[in-house]
Amino acid sequence: MTKITQIQEFLKKNDAELAVFSDPITVNYLTGFACDPHERQMFLFIYDQQDPVLFVPALEIARAKKFVSFSVFGYMDSENPWEKISAVLPNTNAKRIYGEFDHLNVTKFQGLQTVFSGRFENLTPFIQRMRLIKSADEIDKMMVAGEFADKAVKVGFDNISLVATETDIIAQIEFEMKKQGISKMSFETMVLTGDNAADPHGIPGTNKIENNALLLFDLGVETLGYTSDMTRTVAVGKPDQFKLDIYNLCLEAQLTAQEFVKPGVTAAEVDAAARNVIEKAGYGEYFNHRLGHGLGMDVHEFPSIMARNDMVIEEGMCFSIEPGIYIPGKVGVRIEDCGHVTKDGFQAFTQTPKELLYFEE
């Protein structure tokens, strides 16, 4: 059964005639056509009993036709996209329509309401479930993305210097990845030194790399349509014992959770496996985010590995395990691997060592 057939079967089972996809990642997932329409409109329309229709900006029509075997229509920037959609669709009289509520913004939704008078239902949970369990081919692609993340962080390690800034190192990482054929990173690369690492989403800048401090790298690449994400924290010079203790505590939490993962446990239990280690040591308040997130074609996907999420872990799920301890003004540590669930446990996509690495000027 193809992915589009799965959508059609869902529609028939739920007495609906149409599903509208507005997330470019979902469109790529279902058709193989990757496109960022920016501010323009792009939709995939899948009917229960009629052929799908892909609607794209006019400048993307020729490329889109290389990926799909059904009708592709588009609109010029000077045209009204909603009027054009109404004119090209085979049927706009659907009484029940499914859409991706987590992606539809108000402009898109109001525009679609000028085309369709039927009732909209939320398709996001169904799509999340479709994308949740990765195929062997998807996992192979994510292994490749993980290998490139390992290469990227090594470039970062090789450029550690007390005369370098955070952004200097980021530039070297991303330049080398471009040279190796990586067109884009999964997200904005983070290199955070000293106190800057105590902000979970710190912003890299012109801070020079501190001596006798910890240095945090958070990065990933996108390749073959799939993403990677990893974090390593290393020592520059000789950090004091407090910083080393916090690092070792975070590492213990990460390894404990990683070893706990297996089919049948819940997402909340995985989160608790790491969180309990940090809480027992008295630093629970400084671990202020979920343990992990899903990933695949998006770097942040369903599900969340967090407290109160009783979703049962299954073979083929892919997610991060990334405990962090952030003590403002003192130290910040995060250690992260993404991987996939096997019948026996958790296999990481990234293999960079996690015992504390030391770098001297």
Short mmCIF file of C-alpha atoms in Angstrom, two decimals:
data_model
loop_
_atom_site.label_atom_id
_atom_site.label_comp_id
_atom_site.label_asym_id
_atom_site.label_seq_id
_atom_site.Cartn_x
_atom_site.Cartn_y
_atom_site.Cartn_z
CA MET A 1 0.00 0.00 0.00
CA THR A 2 1.46 3.36 -1.01
CA LYS A 3 1.45 6.37 1.29
CA ILE A 4 -1.20 8.07 -0.83
CA THR A 5 -3.32 4.92 -0.76
CA GLN A 6 -3.07 4.95 3.04
CA ILE A 7 -4.47 8.48 3.05
CA GLN A 8 -7.31 7.44 0.73
CA GLU A 9 -8.17 4.48 2.94
CA PHE A 10 -8.19 6.79 5.98
CA LEU A 11 -10.60 9.13 4.20
CA LYS A 12 -12.97 6.31 3.25
CA LYS A 13 -12.91 4.91 6.78
CA ASN A 14 -13.74 8.34 8.21
CA ASP A 15 -16.42 9.25 5.66
CA ALA A 16 -14.43 12.15 4.24
CA GLU A 17 -13.79 13.06 0.62
CA LEU A 18 -10.61 15.12 0.78
CA ALA A 19 -7.33 15.66 2.62
CA VAL A 20 -5.38 18.91 2.17
CA PHE A 21 -1.64 18.94 2.92
CA SER A 22 0.06 22.26 3.51
CA ASP A 23 3.33 21.28 5.21
CA PRO A 24 6.12 21.09 2.60
CA ILE A 25 7.77 18.30 4.59
CA THR A 26 4.59 16.21 4.43
CA VAL A 27 4.25 16.93 0.71
CA ASN A 28 7.82 15.67 0.28
CA TYR A 29 7.10 12.62 2.45
CA LEU A 30 4.05 11.67 0.37
CA THR A 31 5.33 12.54 -3.12
CA GLY A 32 9.12 12.83 -3.10
CA PHE A 33 8.85 16.45 -4.23
CA ALA A 34 10.87 18.76 -1.98
CA CYS A 35 10.08 22.47 -2.13
CA ASP A 36 10.11 25.48 0.14
CA PRO A 37 7.41 27.78 -1.30
CA HIS A 38 8.35 30.56 1.11
CA GLU A 39 5.41 33.00 1.27
CA ARG A 40 3.69 31.42 -1.72
CA GLN A 41 0.94 28.80 -1.50
CA MET A 42 1.54 25.08 -2.03
CA PHE A 43 -0.94 22.26 -1.33
CA LEU A 44 -1.34 18.58 -2.03
CA PHE A 45 -5.01 17.58 -2.43
CA ILE A 46 -5.77 13.87 -1.99
CA TYR A 47 -9.33 12.72 -2.75
CA ASP A 48 -10.90 9.51 -1.50
CA GLN A 49 -11.82 8.32 -4.99
CA GLN A 50 -10.23 10.75 -7.46
CA ASP A 51 -6.63 11.33 -8.48
CA PRO A 52 -4.58 13.68 -6.29
CA VAL A 53 -3.70 17.20 -7.36
CA LEU A 54 -0.50 19.07 -6.51
CA PHE A 55 -0.79 22.85 -6.49
CA VAL A 56 2.49 24.79 -6.52
CA PRO A 57 3.88 28.22 -7.42
CA ALA A 58 4.21 28.48 -11.21
CA LEU A 59 8.00 28.52 -11.10
CA GLU A 60 7.95 25.03 -9.50
CA ILE A 61 5.59 23.29 -11.97
CA ALA A 62 8.23 21.82 -14.29
CA ARG A 63 10.28 20.37 -11.44
CA ALA A 64 7.22 19.03 -9.61
CA LYS A 65 6.11 17.08 -12.69
CA LYS A 66 9.34 15.06 -12.48
CA PHE A 67 8.26 13.63 -9.13
CA VAL A 68 4.53 12.93 -9.43
CA SER A 69 2.39 11.04 -11.93
CA PHE A 70 -0.81 13.00 -11.26
CA SER A 71 -1.92 16.52 -12.15
CA VAL A 72 0.24 19.49 -11.21
CA PHE A 73 -1.16 23.01 -11.38
CA GLY A 74 0.24 26.35 -10.33
CA TYR A 75 -0.31 30.09 -10.16
CA MET A 76 1.65 33.17 -11.08
CA ASP A 77 2.56 35.64 -8.36
CA SER A 78 0.08 38.12 -9.88
CA GLU A 79 -2.81 35.62 -9.68
CA ASN A 80 -5.14 34.88 -6.78
CA PRO A 81 -4.17 31.38 -5.61
CA TRP A 82 -7.57 30.62 -4.11
CA GLU A 83 -9.40 31.46 -7.31
CA LYS A 84 -6.94 29.33 -9.24
CA ILE A 85 -7.40 26.39 -6.86
CA SER A 86 -11.18 26.65 -7.25
CA ALA A 87 -10.78 26.58 -11.03
CA VAL A 88 -8.41 23.60 -11.31
CA LEU A 89 -9.69 21.15 -8.69
CA PRO A 90 -12.04 18.43 -9.95
CA ASN A 91 -14.30 18.82 -6.91
CA THR A 92 -14.66 21.52 -4.27
CA ASN A 93 -17.94 20.26 -2.79
CA ALA A 94 -16.47 17.98 -0.11
CA LYS A 95 -18.58 18.04 3.05
CA ARG A 96 -15.79 16.77 5.31
CA ILE A 97 -12.16 17.78 4.74
CA TYR A 98 -9.05 16.82 6.64
CA GLY A 99 -6.15 19.28 7.01
CA GLU A 100 -2.88 19.57 8.92
CA PHE A 101 -4.01 21.78 11.80
CA ASP A 102 -0.49 21.94 13.29
CA HIS A 103 0.73 23.58 10.10
CA LEU A 104 -2.21 25.59 8.75
CA ASN A 105 -1.81 29.27 9.54
CA VAL A 106 -4.78 31.63 9.58
CA THR A 107 -4.10 32.95 6.07
CA LYS A 108 -4.03 29.47 4.56
CA PHE A 109 -7.07 28.32 6.49
CA GLN A 110 -9.15 31.36 5.58
CA GLY A 111 -8.08 31.00 1.97
CA LEU A 112 -9.12 27.36 1.86
CA GLN A 113 -12.47 28.30 3.38
CA THR A 114 -13.13 30.46 0.32
CA VAL A 115 -12.65 27.34 -1.82
CA PHE A 116 -14.41 24.72 0.32
CA SER A 117 -17.60 25.13 2.32
CA GLY A 118 -17.26 21.75 4.07
CA ARG A 119 -16.18 21.11 7.66
CA PHE A 120 -12.43 20.83 8.35
CA GLU A 121 -11.08 18.08 10.64
CA ASN A 122 -7.56 17.63 12.02
CA LEU A 123 -5.33 15.23 10.10
CA THR A 124 -2.14 15.96 12.06
CA PRO A 125 -2.39 12.98 14.46
CA PHE A 126 -2.80 10.54 11.56
CA ILE A 127 0.20 11.97 9.68
CA GLN A 128 2.28 11.94 12.85
CA ARG A 129 1.47 8.27 13.27
CA MET A 130 2.33 7.53 9.63
CA ARG A 131 5.73 9.16 10.00
CA LEU A 132 6.40 7.76 13.47
CA ILE A 133 7.73 4.31 12.54
CA LYS A 134 10.62 4.61 10.12
CA SER A 135 11.30 2.08 7.38
CA ALA A 136 14.69 0.40 6.98
CA ASP A 137 15.41 2.75 4.07
CA GLU A 138 14.62 5.82 6.18
CA ILE A 139 16.85 4.56 9.00
CA ASP A 140 19.70 3.96 6.54
CA LYS A 141 19.40 7.58 5.37
CA MET A 142 19.43 8.80 8.96
CA MET A 143 22.54 6.74 9.66
CA VAL A 144 24.24 8.64 6.82
CA ALA A 145 23.06 11.95 8.29
CA GLY A 146 24.47 10.83 11.64
CA GLU A 147 27.84 10.01 10.09
CA PHE A 148 28.01 13.51 8.64
CA ALA A 149 27.12 14.99 12.03
CA ASP A 150 30.08 13.12 13.52
CA LYS A 151 32.29 14.58 10.77
CA ALA A 152 30.91 18.05 11.43
CA VAL A 153 31.59 17.99 15.15
CA LYS A 154 35.13 16.74 14.52
CA VAL A 155 35.71 19.80 12.33
CA GLY A 156 34.54 21.85 15.28
CA PHE A 157 36.90 20.06 17.65
CA ASP A 158 39.81 20.58 15.23
CA ASN A 159 39.20 24.33 15.22
CA ILE A 160 39.09 24.90 18.98
CA SER A 161 41.39 27.78 19.85
CA LEU A 162 41.48 30.51 22.47
CA VAL A 163 41.78 33.09 19.69
CA ALA A 164 38.71 31.72 17.88
CA THR A 165 35.16 32.89 18.54
CA GLU A 166 32.02 30.74 18.65
CA THR A 167 31.02 31.96 15.21
CA ASP A 168 34.53 31.39 13.83
CA ILE A 169 34.19 27.69 14.64
CA ILE A 170 30.65 27.54 13.25
CA ALA A 171 31.90 29.04 9.98
CA GLN A 172 34.58 26.38 9.69
CA ILE A 173 32.08 23.58 10.40
CA GLU A 174 29.56 24.75 7.84
CA PHE A 175 32.20 25.55 5.21
CA GLU A 176 33.63 22.04 5.46
CA MET A 177 30.18 20.48 5.28
CA LYS A 178 29.45 22.44 2.09
CA LYS A 179 32.69 21.10 0.65
CA GLN A 180 31.51 17.57 1.46
CA GLY A 181 28.22 18.05 -0.37
CA ILE A 182 25.93 18.95 2.52
CA SER A 183 23.65 21.72 1.25
CA LYS A 184 22.19 22.67 4.63
CA MET A 185 22.45 22.04 8.32
CA SER A 186 19.41 20.65 10.17
CA PHE A 187 19.21 23.85 12.22
CA GLU A 188 21.44 26.77 13.14
CA THR A 189 24.70 25.32 14.44
CA MET A 190 25.41 26.10 18.08
CA VAL A 191 28.90 26.51 19.57
CA LEU A 192 28.62 27.93 23.09
CA THR A 193 31.50 28.64 25.43
CA GLY A 194 31.52 28.94 29.20
CA ASP A 195 28.49 30.68 30.70
CA ASN A 196 26.85 30.97 27.27
CA ALA A 197 26.32 27.20 27.36
CA ALA A 198 24.21 27.61 30.50
CA ASP A 199 21.40 28.85 28.24
CA PRO A 200 19.77 25.75 26.64
CA HIS A 201 19.17 27.74 23.45
CA GLY A 202 22.10 30.10 23.74
CA ILE A 203 22.96 32.30 20.78
CA PRO A 204 26.51 31.99 19.45
CA GLY A 205 28.38 35.23 18.96
CA THR A 206 31.80 36.82 19.00
CA ASN A 207 32.67 35.34 22.40
CA LYS A 208 36.19 33.94 22.31
CA ILE A 209 36.57 30.37 23.48
CA GLU A 210 37.16 30.40 27.23
CA ASN A 211 40.05 28.55 28.83
CA ASN A 212 39.44 26.20 31.76
CA ALA A 213 35.78 25.98 30.78
CA LEU A 214 33.37 23.70 28.98
CA LEU A 215 32.45 24.17 25.33
CA LEU A 216 29.13 22.92 23.89
CA PHE A 217 28.50 21.87 20.27
CA ASP A 218 24.94 21.26 19.05
CA LEU A 219 24.57 20.53 15.34
CA GLY A 220 23.11 18.33 12.65
CA VAL A 221 22.95 18.02 8.90
CA GLU A 222 20.26 17.32 6.34
CA THR A 223 21.11 14.81 3.64
CA LEU A 224 19.09 12.44 1.45
CA GLY A 225 16.00 14.24 2.76
CA TYR A 226 16.64 13.25 6.41
CA THR A 227 18.17 15.02 9.39
CA SER A 228 20.58 14.42 12.24
CA ASP A 229 21.03 16.14 15.59
CA MET A 230 23.74 15.71 18.21
CA THR A 231 25.30 17.56 21.13
CA ARG A 232 28.71 17.13 22.68
CA THR A 233 30.30 19.13 25.47
CA VAL A 234 34.09 19.16 25.76
CA ALA A 235 36.70 20.63 28.09
CA VAL A 236 39.07 23.42 27.09
CA GLY A 237 42.09 23.63 29.38
CA LYS A 238 41.42 22.42 32.91
CA PRO A 239 37.86 23.12 34.12
CA ASP A 240 37.36 22.98 37.88
CA GLN A 241 36.02 19.92 39.64
CA PHE A 242 32.48 21.31 39.91
CA LYS A 243 32.21 21.58 36.14
CA LEU A 244 33.61 18.07 35.75
CA ASP A 245 31.11 16.71 38.28
CA ILE A 246 28.20 18.29 36.40
CA TYR A 247 29.49 16.83 33.15
CA ASN A 248 29.77 13.34 34.62
CA LEU A 249 26.28 13.61 36.12
CA CYS A 250 24.80 14.58 32.75
CA LEU A 251 26.66 11.73 31.06
CA GLU A 252 25.35 9.25 33.61
CA ALA A 253 21.80 10.47 32.96
CA GLN A 254 22.21 10.20 29.20
CA LEU A 255 23.69 6.69 29.30
CA THR A 256 21.08 5.53 31.82
CA ALA A 257 18.22 6.64 29.58
CA GLN A 258 19.84 5.25 26.44
CA GLU A 259 20.29 1.85 28.08
CA PHE A 260 16.70 1.93 29.38
CA VAL A 261 15.10 2.29 25.95
CA LYS A 262 13.42 -0.81 24.54
CA PRO A 263 10.07 -1.62 22.94
CA GLY A 264 7.30 -1.64 25.54
CA VAL A 265 8.46 1.10 27.90
CA THR A 266 6.79 4.51 27.72
CA ALA A 267 8.17 7.89 26.66
CA ALA A 268 7.56 9.16 30.21
CA GLU A 269 9.57 6.28 31.67
CA VAL A 270 12.50 7.03 29.36
CA ASP A 271 12.42 10.68 30.42
CA ALA A 272 12.27 9.64 34.07
CA ALA A 273 15.27 7.32 33.68
CA ALA A 274 17.47 10.32 32.95
CA ARG A 275 15.67 12.87 35.11
CA ASN A 276 15.83 10.73 38.23
CA VAL A 277 19.63 10.61 38.03
CA ILE A 278 19.84 14.40 37.92
CA GLU A 279 17.15 14.96 40.54
CA LYS A 280 18.74 12.57 43.03
CA ALA A 281 21.93 14.58 42.77
CA GLY A 282 20.01 17.76 43.62
CA TYR A 283 20.06 19.44 40.20
CA GLY A 284 16.58 18.65 38.93
CA GLU A 285 15.57 22.31 38.58
CA TYR A 286 18.45 22.83 36.16
CA PHE A 287 17.23 20.18 33.72
CA ASN A 288 14.44 22.34 32.36
CA HIS A 289 13.36 20.70 29.09
CA ARG A 290 12.04 17.36 27.82
CA LEU A 291 14.51 14.53 27.40
CA GLY A 292 14.03 14.19 23.66
CA HIS A 293 12.14 14.73 20.43
CA GLY A 294 11.40 12.67 17.38
CA LEU A 295 13.26 13.29 14.16
CA GLY A 296 13.24 12.18 10.56
CA MET A 297 12.61 14.47 7.59
CA ASP A 298 12.15 17.20 10.21
CA VAL A 299 14.74 17.68 12.93
CA HIS A 300 11.91 18.06 15.48
CA GLU A 301 9.11 15.57 14.93
CA PHE A 302 6.53 13.66 16.90
CA PRO A 303 6.82 12.26 19.57
CA SER A 304 8.10 14.12 22.62
CA ILE A 305 10.07 12.02 25.09
CA MET A 306 8.82 13.70 28.22
CA ALA A 307 6.97 13.35 31.50
CA ARG A 308 3.24 12.55 31.24
CA ASN A 309 3.60 11.08 27.76
CA ASP A 310 2.41 7.49 28.09
CA MET A 311 3.05 6.60 24.44
CA VAL A 312 4.57 3.13 24.25
CA ILE A 313 7.98 2.97 22.59
CA GLU A 314 8.01 0.79 19.47
CA GLU A 315 10.68 -0.63 17.20
CA GLY A 316 11.42 1.81 14.37
CA MET A 317 10.81 5.00 16.36
CA CYS A 318 13.58 7.59 16.04
CA PHE A 319 14.23 10.23 18.69
CA SER A 320 16.87 12.10 20.66
CA ILE A 321 18.11 11.48 24.18
CA GLU A 322 19.55 14.78 25.40
CA PRO A 323 19.60 15.56 29.12
CA GLY A 324 21.09 18.89 30.06
CA ILE A 325 22.10 20.72 33.22
CA TYR A 326 22.19 24.52 32.98
CA ILE A 327 23.32 26.50 36.03
CA PRO A 328 23.34 30.21 35.14
CA GLY A 329 26.67 31.91 35.70
CA LYS A 330 28.42 28.62 36.39
CA VAL A 331 28.13 25.86 33.81
CA GLY A 332 26.06 24.38 31.03
CA VAL A 333 26.24 20.78 29.81
CA ARG A 334 24.16 18.83 27.31
CA ILE A 335 24.92 15.44 25.77
CA GLU A 336 22.74 14.22 22.91
CA ASP A 337 22.44 11.32 20.54
CA CYS A 338 19.58 10.58 18.20
CA GLY A 339 18.91 7.01 17.23
CA HIS A 340 16.34 4.37 16.42
CA VAL A 341 14.64 1.75 18.57
CA THR A 342 15.54 -1.84 17.73
CA LYS A 343 13.98 -5.02 19.11
CA ASP A 344 16.77 -5.05 21.69
CA GLY A 345 17.19 -1.37 22.59
CA PHE A 346 18.46 1.90 21.14
CA GLN A 347 21.01 2.32 18.35
CA ALA A 348 22.50 5.80 18.03
CA PHE A 349 23.05 7.46 14.68
CA THR A 350 26.10 9.35 16.05
CA GLN A 351 29.24 7.72 17.41
CA THR A 352 31.45 10.59 18.63
CA PRO A 353 32.83 9.56 22.06
CA LYS A 354 31.05 10.86 25.14
CA GLU A 355 33.74 10.51 27.77
CA LEU A 356 34.95 14.05 28.41
CA LEU A 357 37.43 15.16 25.75
CA TYR A 358 40.11 17.70 26.70
CA PHE A 359 41.55 20.32 24.35
CA GLU A 360 44.60 22.44 25.16
CA GLU A 361 45.62 25.66 23.42
#
